[in-house]
Amino acid sequence: MQAHLDKDELENTLLLNWFVKLPNVLSRESCEELMSAYDQDIYRSIINMQRYNFGRGEYKYYAYPLPDLISKLRTYFYDNLKPVAKEWATRLNIETIYPENHADYLDICHRHDQHRPTPLILKYGPDDFNTLHQDLYGDIHFPYQAAIMLSDENDYTGGEFTLIEQRPRMQSVAHVQNLKQGEAIIFAVNEFPKLGKRGYYRAKLRHGVSKVTSGKRHTLGIILHDAK
């Protein structure tokens, strides 16, 4: 991991815009290493998106024990996003606990029967895409997650990361982002505090990936809660 974050700036940007891009989270070597391990036996589950009407393409959930880099990324994001999560809960009047350490947060997940790891790697080819969705796997979920681009931007076309903000009594708004290799985007998992005329309300968010038109696209997803 290469990025050095200003936690105050990160918190302010996420609470204002509910997503933020971070450059140089992973080196080219780390990205290549993760992609080269795609066919190794280190995953707990393989999902064919078309089979489940999730789109087209494939993704794999890592198994415990997680590869060292994946485990470090989870800790890294938890440590940096914990202050944002606490303020997120305050603004939405949600009573929840975010312990000092990510391991203690996972203990909370496990006590709610959420034992399965959620970090995943996604692979797309021509005409593959990911439908709009939310990564909720049980009653417990951390309010932010990260997606890290592993592929070089010259390796594929299309495949834009897409965020849809649902607005009450108004049309939804799409935010389309392109990521460079090693760059991460942090975004709200389910909802985020939006300031309205009567204070903060819960604005809903879904995310997906537009159709890849050529080449191959690999992405790493870092989700901080475990699944049932």
XYZ file of N, CA and C in Angstrom:
684
model
N 0.837 -1.192 0.000
C 0.000 0.000 0.000
C 0.873 1.244 0.000
N 0.449 2.224 -0.799
C 1.288 3.392 -1.000
C 0.654 4.690 -0.501
N -0.678 4.754 -0.445
C -1.360 6.020 -0.180
C -1.206 6.443 1.278
N -1.037 7.731 1.471
C -1.029 8.334 2.799
C -2.209 9.302 2.854
N -3.150 9.032 3.771
C -4.399 9.766 3.772
C -4.411 10.879 4.803
N -5.041 11.971 4.445
C -5.396 13.017 5.384
C -6.791 12.669 5.890
N -6.886 12.170 7.137
C -8.160 11.662 7.635
C -9.231 12.740 7.697
N -8.843 13.971 8.047
C -9.826 15.052 8.107
C -10.385 15.359 6.723
N -9.504 15.425 5.735
C -9.959 15.688 4.372
C -10.817 14.543 3.852
N -10.417 13.306 4.164
C -11.184 12.141 3.746
C -12.583 12.181 4.349
N -12.643 12.465 5.656
C -13.943 12.511 6.327
C -14.833 13.597 5.733
N -14.282 14.780 5.545
C -15.080 15.890 5.019
C -15.596 15.600 3.618
N -14.744 15.018 2.779
C -15.148 14.734 1.400
C -16.205 13.646 1.354
N -16.021 12.588 2.124
C -16.987 11.491 2.107
C -18.344 11.915 2.653
N -18.338 12.706 3.707
C -19.601 13.137 4.293
C -20.313 14.154 3.411
N -19.558 14.870 2.594
C -20.173 15.834 1.690
C -20.626 15.187 0.390
N -19.762 14.352 -0.190
C -20.033 13.802 -1.522
C -20.350 12.310 -1.531
N -20.147 11.614 -0.402
C -20.387 10.191 -0.181
C -19.522 9.251 -1.020
N -18.635 9.773 -1.852
C -17.610 8.940 -2.474
C -16.371 9.786 -2.707
N -15.215 9.110 -2.792
C -13.958 9.813 -3.011
C -12.989 8.846 -3.679
N -12.165 9.366 -4.582
C -11.129 8.553 -5.218
C -9.794 8.805 -4.535
N -9.029 7.720 -4.382
C -7.710 7.799 -3.761
C -6.674 7.259 -4.738
N -5.695 8.054 -5.145
C -4.679 7.566 -6.081
C -3.624 6.722 -5.366
N -3.009 5.827 -6.127
C -1.807 5.110 -5.668
C -2.011 4.334 -4.366
N -3.157 3.675 -4.242
C -3.360 2.812 -3.073
C -2.526 1.546 -3.204
N -2.463 0.998 -4.424
C -1.645 -0.184 -4.676
C -0.648 0.107 -5.791
N 0.514 -0.484 -5.689
C 1.520 -0.365 -6.744
C 1.133 -1.245 -7.930
N 1.769 -1.001 -9.070
C 1.540 -1.853 -10.242
C 1.896 -3.300 -9.931
N 2.986 -3.494 -9.174
C 3.419 -4.859 -8.833
C 2.362 -5.577 -7.994
N 1.768 -4.878 -7.045
C 0.730 -5.490 -6.204
C -0.511 -5.821 -7.023
N -0.879 -4.930 -7.936
C -2.026 -5.201 -8.806
C -1.782 -6.434 -9.664
N -0.593 -6.520 -10.250
C -0.264 -7.665 -11.090
C -0.255 -8.962 -10.264
N 0.239 -8.880 -9.058
C 0.294 -10.054 -8.186
C -1.109 -10.564 -7.863
N -2.035 -9.661 -7.576
C -3.406 -10.064 -7.267
C -4.092 -10.669 -8.489
N -3.873 -10.082 -9.656
C -4.484 -10.628 -10.871
C -3.902 -11.991 -11.224
N -2.603 -12.170 -11.030
C -1.967 -13.444 -11.374
C -2.417 -14.576 -10.461
N -2.950 -14.228 -9.280
C -3.414 -15.249 -8.332
C -4.868 -15.635 -8.564
N -5.473 -15.120 -9.638
C -6.909 -15.335 -9.849
C -7.269 -16.812 -9.954
N -6.391 -17.616 -10.495
C -6.689 -19.042 -10.696
C -6.189 -19.926 -9.551
N -5.676 -19.330 -8.504
C -5.207 -20.113 -7.357
C -6.377 -20.543 -6.472
N -6.114 -21.505 -5.614
C -7.150 -22.054 -4.732
C -7.152 -21.295 -3.407
N -7.534 -20.019 -3.452
C -7.537 -19.188 -2.250
C -8.902 -18.534 -2.032
N -9.944 -19.073 -2.690
C -11.256 -18.451 -2.654
C -12.288 -19.406 -2.051
N -13.301 -18.834 -1.420
C -14.345 -19.654 -0.811
C -15.536 -19.867 -1.738
N -15.694 -18.983 -2.735
C -16.870 -19.064 -3.588
C -16.586 -18.383 -4.920
N -17.137 -18.962 -6.002
C -17.024 -18.385 -7.345
C -18.431 -18.099 -7.851
N -18.670 -16.874 -8.278
C -20.004 -16.460 -8.711
C -19.995 -16.136 -10.194
N -20.827 -16.856 -10.956
C -21.083 -16.521 -12.349
C -22.237 -15.521 -12.372
N -21.957 -14.289 -12.741
C -22.961 -13.230 -12.630
C -24.210 -13.503 -13.467
N -24.016 -14.051 -14.661
C -25.159 -14.277 -15.550
C -26.119 -15.304 -14.951
N -25.592 -16.288 -14.265
C -26.431 -17.331 -13.668
C -27.420 -16.748 -12.660
N -26.985 -15.712 -11.927
C -27.819 -15.128 -10.880
C -28.448 -13.796 -11.294
N -28.375 -13.479 -12.592
C -28.916 -12.215 -13.103
C -28.259 -11.004 -12.452
N -26.961 -11.146 -12.141
C -26.198 -10.032 -11.591
C -25.488 -9.232 -12.684
N -25.627 -9.683 -13.920
C -24.909 -9.082 -15.036
C -24.211 -10.151 -15.835
N -22.978 -9.871 -16.264
C -22.136 -10.854 -16.937
C -20.718 -10.676 -16.439
N -20.023 -11.801 -16.305
C -18.674 -11.776 -15.761
C -18.583 -12.741 -14.594
N -17.531 -12.602 -13.825
C -17.292 -13.550 -12.744
C -16.601 -12.834 -11.589
N -16.917 -13.264 -10.370
C -16.150 -12.781 -9.230
C -15.961 -13.898 -8.217
N -14.917 -13.729 -7.400
C -14.552 -14.738 -6.419
C -14.361 -14.081 -5.055
N -14.957 -14.709 -4.025
C -14.750 -14.256 -2.659
C -13.529 -14.961 -2.069
N -12.650 -14.194 -1.448
C -11.489 -14.781 -0.786
C -11.929 -15.587 0.429
N -11.175 -16.625 0.721
C -11.428 -17.467 1.898
C -10.537 -17.018 3.055
N -10.973 -17.325 4.262
C -10.097 -17.196 5.425
C -9.145 -18.389 5.469
N -7.879 -18.207 5.864
C -7.249 -16.917 6.175
C -7.001 -16.111 4.909
N -7.273 -14.821 4.978
C -7.103 -13.957 3.814
C -5.626 -13.816 3.455
N -5.319 -13.621 2.176
C -3.946 -13.256 1.808
C -3.510 -12.027 2.598
N -2.239 -11.943 2.902
C -1.734 -10.895 3.772
C -2.093 -9.502 3.268
N -1.966 -9.259 1.968
C -2.261 -7.946 1.422
C -3.737 -7.585 1.600
N -4.620 -8.549 1.388
C -6.060 -8.297 1.536
C -6.385 -7.971 2.989
N -5.803 -8.712 3.893
C -6.020 -8.457 5.316
C -5.527 -7.067 5.708
N -4.362 -6.678 5.199
C -3.819 -5.348 5.504
C -4.697 -4.241 4.918
N -5.238 -4.459 3.727
C -6.118 -3.461 3.128
C -7.380 -3.275 3.964
N -7.922 -4.363 4.470
C -9.108 -4.250 5.325
C -8.809 -3.416 6.568
N -7.692 -3.715 7.208
C -7.313 -2.965 8.404
C -7.053 -1.503 8.068
N -6.360 -1.275 6.959
C -6.026 0.078 6.504
C -7.283 0.919 6.297
N -8.265 0.360 5.585
C -9.482 1.121 5.313
C -10.322 1.290 6.583
N -10.383 0.269 7.414
C -11.152 0.402 8.650
C -10.577 1.509 9.525
N -9.267 1.503 9.696
C -8.628 2.508 10.547
C -8.895 3.923 10.033
N -8.880 4.099 8.719
C -9.048 5.429 8.142
C -10.508 5.845 8.003
N -11.410 4.876 7.927
C -12.821 5.197 7.726
C -13.638 5.181 9.009
N -13.075 4.692 10.075
C -13.805 4.605 11.341
C -14.332 5.963 11.808
N -13.529 7.056 11.777
C -14.081 8.359 12.184
C -15.255 8.799 11.308
N -15.193 8.510 10.002
C -16.287 8.861 9.099
C -17.533 8.054 9.459
N -17.335 6.768 9.745
C -18.464 5.902 10.091
C -19.165 6.385 11.357
N -18.395 6.839 12.327
C -18.991 7.333 13.574
C -19.825 8.587 13.325
N -19.303 9.505 12.515
C -20.061 10.717 12.205
C -21.263 10.386 11.329
N -21.115 9.440 10.429
C -22.226 8.944 9.590
C -23.371 8.470 10.482
N -23.042 7.676 11.509
C -24.068 7.157 12.412
C -24.729 8.282 13.207
N -23.942 9.253 13.633
C -24.491 10.381 14.391
C -25.487 11.166 13.549
N -25.124 11.445 12.302
C -25.994 12.256 11.438
C -27.283 11.536 11.078
N -27.240 10.198 11.040
C -28.430 9.430 10.691
C -29.153 8.879 11.917
N -28.692 9.284 13.111
C -29.311 8.846 14.369
C -29.370 7.323 14.474
N -28.242 6.698 14.149
C -28.131 5.246 14.223
C -27.243 4.884 15.403
N -27.744 4.019 16.259
C -26.958 3.566 17.396
C -26.149 2.335 16.974
N -24.867 2.512 16.850
C -23.998 1.405 16.463
C -22.621 1.629 17.057
N -21.843 0.567 17.095
C -20.521 0.619 17.718
C -19.460 0.295 16.671
N -18.428 1.121 16.625
C -17.276 0.856 15.778
C -16.053 0.775 16.689
N -15.632 -0.440 17.030
C -14.505 -0.601 17.966
C -13.210 -0.029 17.405
N -12.203 0.026 18.253
C -10.913 0.583 17.858
C -10.262 -0.240 16.759
N -10.383 -1.563 16.849
C -9.702 -2.460 15.914
C -10.694 -3.179 14.997
N -10.262 -3.426 13.757
C -11.129 -4.125 12.813
C -11.440 -5.542 13.281
N -10.486 -6.196 13.935
C -10.723 -7.555 14.439
C -11.896 -7.563 15.417
N -12.001 -6.523 16.245
C -13.111 -6.446 17.195
C -14.427 -6.170 16.474
N -14.368 -5.414 15.375
C -15.575 -5.193 14.583
C -16.048 -6.505 13.945
N -15.095 -7.302 13.463
C -15.467 -8.597 12.891
C -16.065 -9.517 13.939
N -15.631 -9.397 15.184
C -16.231 -10.183 16.269
C -17.717 -9.853 16.406
N -18.067 -8.583 16.211
C -19.483 -8.204 16.247
C -20.236 -8.881 15.110
N -19.644 -8.872 13.910
C -20.254 -9.581 12.772
C -20.476 -11.048 13.105
N -19.462 -11.682 13.676
C -19.534 -13.111 13.946
C -20.587 -13.430 15.000
N -20.770 -12.528 15.951
C -21.813 -12.747 16.971
C -23.209 -12.632 16.368
N -23.308 -12.027 15.189
C -24.582 -11.945 14.465
C -24.625 -12.969 13.321
N -23.838 -14.022 13.468
C -23.836 -15.140 12.507
C -23.352 -14.718 11.124
N -22.495 -13.706 11.066
C -21.859 -13.288 9.810
C -20.384 -13.672 9.899
N -20.069 -14.868 9.362
C -18.737 -15.447 9.536
C -17.909 -15.482 8.252
N -18.538 -15.259 7.110
C -17.833 -15.468 5.845
C -17.160 -14.187 5.360
N -15.900 -14.266 4.926
C -15.196 -13.065 4.452
C -15.802 -12.538 3.160
N -15.752 -11.230 2.992
C -16.403 -10.591 1.844
C -15.459 -9.946 0.829
N -14.154 -9.768 1.094
C -13.294 -9.234 0.023
C -13.376 -10.119 -1.218
N -13.367 -9.495 -2.384
C -13.563 -10.256 -3.620
C -12.777 -9.638 -4.761
N -12.536 -10.455 -5.771
C -11.889 -9.996 -7.000
C -12.845 -10.280 -8.148
N -13.002 -9.304 -9.028
C -13.965 -9.390 -10.124
C -13.240 -9.364 -11.461
N -13.725 -10.186 -12.385
C -13.118 -10.275 -13.714
C -14.190 -10.054 -14.781
N -13.920 -9.110 -15.687
C -14.841 -8.793 -16.775
C -14.118 -8.932 -18.107
N -14.848 -9.392 -19.119
C -14.373 -9.416 -20.485
C -15.334 -8.642 -21.370
N -15.184 -8.707 -22.686
C -16.079 -7.984 -23.601
C -17.546 -8.326 -23.354
N -18.385 -7.310 -23.295
C -19.834 -7.399 -23.071
C -20.212 -7.751 -21.633
N -19.238 -7.848 -20.734
C -19.550 -8.111 -19.320
C -19.897 -6.811 -18.609
N -20.716 -6.932 -17.575
C -21.140 -5.769 -16.798
C -21.658 -6.246 -15.442
N -21.865 -5.312 -14.539
C -22.383 -5.627 -13.206
C -23.603 -4.746 -12.960
N -24.735 -5.380 -12.678
C -25.953 -4.612 -12.449
C -25.861 -3.811 -11.153
N -26.709 -2.808 -11.029
C -26.721 -1.965 -9.836
C -27.129 -2.780 -8.616
N -26.401 -2.597 -7.521
C -26.640 -3.408 -6.341
C -26.054 -2.737 -5.107
N -26.258 -3.387 -3.956
C -25.653 -2.995 -2.691
C -25.056 -4.242 -2.055
N -23.897 -4.109 -1.426
C -23.208 -5.254 -0.830
C -23.583 -5.386 0.645
N -24.834 -5.819 0.852
C -25.354 -6.058 2.200
C -25.456 -7.564 2.403
N -24.884 -8.053 3.482
C -24.807 -9.503 3.690
C -25.379 -9.932 5.035
N -26.151 -9.096 5.681
C -26.699 -9.412 6.989
C -27.093 -8.134 7.706
N -27.422 -8.265 8.969
C -27.873 -7.104 9.736
C -26.750 -6.110 10.008
N -25.517 -6.596 10.077
C -24.373 -5.742 10.381
C -23.663 -5.369 9.085
N -23.462 -4.078 8.868
C -22.642 -3.678 7.722
C -21.940 -2.360 8.036
N -20.687 -2.292 7.621
C -19.918 -1.054 7.725
C -20.410 -0.113 6.626
N -20.548 1.191 6.903
C -21.229 2.064 5.944
C -20.453 2.422 4.691
N -19.151 2.131 4.636
C -18.356 2.460 3.445
C -17.539 1.251 3.012
N -17.244 1.171 1.732
C -16.415 0.120 1.178
C -15.521 0.706 0.092
N -14.614 -0.109 -0.419
C -13.669 0.380 -1.428
C -13.600 -0.581 -2.604
N -13.403 -0.030 -3.784
C -13.093 -0.803 -4.986
C -11.763 -0.287 -5.523
N -10.860 -1.200 -5.852
C -9.525 -0.837 -6.314
C -9.328 -1.409 -7.719
N -8.930 -0.551 -8.649
C -8.701 -1.006 -10.010
C -7.366 -1.732 -10.094
N -7.395 -2.957 -10.584
C -6.177 -3.746 -10.748
C -5.627 -3.676 -12.162
N -6.491 -3.505 -13.136
C -6.060 -3.493 -14.540
C -5.522 -2.125 -14.939
N -4.607 -2.135 -15.890
C -4.148 -0.888 -16.490
C -5.273 -0.313 -17.352
N -5.404 0.996 -17.362
C -6.494 1.628 -18.100
C -6.419 1.365 -19.605
N -5.255 0.961 -20.116
C -5.114 0.643 -21.533
C -5.478 -0.800 -21.859
N -5.805 -1.595 -20.835
C -6.115 -3.008 -21.041
C -7.570 -3.264 -21.409
N -8.424 -2.237 -21.315
C -9.844 -2.444 -21.594
C -10.471 -1.109 -21.971
N -11.661 -1.189 -22.562
C -12.474 0.001 -22.803
C -13.859 -0.247 -22.236
N -14.574 0.842 -21.963
C -15.860 0.710 -21.284
C -15.624 0.397 -19.812
N -16.575 -0.299 -19.203
C -16.400 -0.742 -17.834
C -16.276 0.381 -16.818
N -17.062 1.438 -16.983
C -17.007 2.553 -16.037
C -17.691 2.164 -14.720
N -17.101 2.609 -13.641
C -17.702 2.408 -12.320
C -18.853 3.403 -12.183
N -20.039 2.898 -11.849
C -21.250 3.711 -11.870
C -21.918 3.719 -10.500
N -22.216 4.905 -10.010
C -22.909 5.100 -8.741
C -24.229 5.809 -9.020
N -25.307 5.277 -8.456
C -26.631 5.867 -8.656
C -27.159 6.359 -7.312
N -27.358 7.657 -7.234
C -27.914 8.295 -6.035
C -29.425 8.410 -6.214
N -30.165 7.735 -5.329
C -31.623 7.794 -5.380
C -32.115 8.955 -4.521
N -32.929 9.820 -5.131
C -33.393 11.018 -4.437
C -34.901 10.943 -4.222
N -35.367 11.239 -3.017
C -36.814 11.138 -2.744
C -37.609 12.131 -3.576
N -38.655 11.605 -4.235
C -39.581 12.419 -5.042
C -38.889 13.129 -6.200
N -37.701 12.667 -6.562
C -36.982 13.228 -7.706
C -36.314 12.100 -8.476
N -35.854 12.395 -9.683
C -35.156 11.406 -10.487
C -33.786 11.103 -9.874
N -33.306 9.880 -10.088
C -31.996 9.480 -9.588
C -30.879 10.185 -10.354
N -29.709 10.264 -9.732
C -28.547 10.897 -10.344
C -27.443 9.860 -10.509
N -26.844 9.789 -11.692
C -25.747 8.864 -11.964
C -24.413 9.588 -11.856
N -23.453 8.937 -11.220
C -22.081 9.433 -11.135
C -21.190 8.349 -11.744
N -20.502 8.662 -12.812
C -19.689 7.695 -13.549
C -18.220 8.032 -13.353
N -17.438 7.036 -12.940
C -16.038 7.254 -12.607
C -15.146 6.266 -13.358
N -14.018 6.758 -13.849
C -12.981 5.905 -14.409
C -11.817 5.850 -13.428
N -11.263 4.673 -13.229
C -10.185 4.490 -12.272
C -8.904 4.076 -12.979
N -7.787 4.605 -12.510
C -6.485 4.191 -12.998
C -6.003 2.988 -12.198
N -5.020 2.284 -12.721
C -4.481 1.117 -12.022
C -3.956 1.529 -10.641
N -4.373 0.791 -9.623
C -3.937 1.076 -8.266
C -4.761 2.118 -7.548
N -5.692 2.747 -8.263
C -6.535 3.780 -7.664
C -7.753 3.136 -7.024
N -8.204 3.702 -5.910
C -9.373 3.186 -5.198
C -10.482 4.219 -5.215
N -11.706 3.740 -5.154
C -12.841 4.611 -4.910
C -13.541 4.098 -3.653
N -13.749 4.985 -2.704
C -14.478 4.674 -1.484
C -15.875 5.257 -1.633
N -16.889 4.481 -1.256
C -18.256 4.939 -1.460
C -19.173 4.306 -0.415
N -20.341 4.900 -0.268
C -21.306 4.402 0.706
C -21.869 3.057 0.258
N -22.014 2.142 1.191
C -22.509 0.803 0.888
C -23.997 0.828 0.557
N -24.764 1.540 1.362
C -26.217 1.455 1.273
C -26.872 2.829 1.267
N -26.533 3.657 2.244
C -27.122 4.977 2.369
C -26.110 5.928 2.982
N -26.381 7.222 2.851
C -25.458 8.217 3.372
C -26.258 9.429 3.838
N -25.716 10.228 4.755
C -26.454 11.392 5.250
C -26.454 12.533 4.243
N -27.631 12.900 3.784
C -27.793 14.002 2.839
C -28.513 15.141 3.548
N -27.955 16.332 3.455
C -28.529 17.469 4.150
C -29.682 18.050 3.348
N -30.861 18.032 3.962
C -32.043 18.613 3.348
C -32.539 19.815 4.133
N -33.734 20.285 3.824
C -34.284 21.469 4.472
C -34.578 21.224 5.949
N -34.807 19.962 6.312
C -35.158 19.640 7.695
C -34.062 18.834 8.383
N -32.845 18.982 7.909
C -31.741 18.241 8.489
C -31.327 17.085 7.607
N -30.582 16.162 8.179
C -30.069 15.036 7.399
C -31.138 13.963 7.195
N -31.142 13.394 5.997
C -32.002 12.256 5.724
C -31.170 11.156 5.079
N -31.735 9.963 4.978
C -31.014 8.808 4.459
C -31.176 8.722 2.949
N -30.130 9.061 2.230
C -30.128 8.954 0.779
C -29.571 7.586 0.384
N -30.254 6.909 -0.502
C -29.872 5.566 -0.910
C -28.902 5.601 -2.092
N -28.042 4.593 -2.134
C -27.034 4.505 -3.186
C -26.909 3.066 -3.669
N -26.776 2.910 -4.977
C -26.438 1.611 -5.561
C -25.239 1.811 -6.492
N -24.519 0.724 -6.739
C -23.341 0.835 -7.610
C -23.293 -0.347 -8.563
N -22.557 -0.169 -9.653
C -22.402 -1.229 -10.633
C -21.279 -0.865 -11.600
N -21.168 -1.635 -12.673
C -20.136 -1.416 -13.691
C -20.795 -1.472 -15.063
N -20.541 -0.463 -15.884
C -21.106 -0.449 -17.233
C -20.446 -1.513 -18.103
N -21.018 -1.760 -19.268
C -20.552 -2.843 -20.132
C -19.115 -2.599 -20.615
N -18.287 -3.615 -20.481
C -16.931 -3.585 -21.024
C -17.033 -3.802 -22.533
N -16.413 -2.942 -23.305
C -16.527 -3.060 -24.757
C -15.356 -3.806 -25.392
N -14.214 -3.842 -24.707
C -13.082 -4.622 -25.206
C -12.089 -4.853 -24.076
N -11.285 -5.923 -24.218
C -10.227 -6.200 -23.259
C -10.712 -6.906 -22.006
N -9.865 -6.894 -20.974
C -10.169 -7.533 -19.691
C -9.993 -6.518 -18.570
N -10.887 -6.596 -17.593
C -10.911 -5.655 -16.471
C -10.988 -6.423 -15.161
N -10.027 -6.213 -14.272
C -10.026 -6.830 -12.946
C -10.143 -5.745 -11.881
N -10.972 -5.987 -10.911
C -11.158 -5.057 -9.789
C -11.127 -5.828 -8.483
N -10.639 -5.173 -7.449
C -10.625 -5.739 -6.096
C -11.650 -5.002 -5.261
N -12.522 -5.744 -4.570
C -13.499 -5.143 -3.679
C -13.124 -5.405 -2.229
N -13.049 -4.343 -1.432
C -12.736 -4.478 -0.019
C -13.973 -4.050 0.780
N -14.661 -5.035 1.306
C -15.841 -4.829 2.141
C -15.451 -5.171 3.566
N -15.845 -4.344 4.514
C -15.285 -4.433 5.862
C -16.128 -5.247 6.836
N -17.346 -5.631 6.436
C -18.140 -6.531 7.264
C -18.120 -7.927 6.653
N -18.367 -8.930 7.457
C -18.448 -10.302 6.971
C -19.893 -10.647 6.646
N -20.089 -11.809 5.997
C -21.386 -12.191 5.481
C -21.941 -13.415 6.189
N -23.271 -13.558 6.131
C -23.911 -14.771 6.619
C -23.641 -15.914 5.660
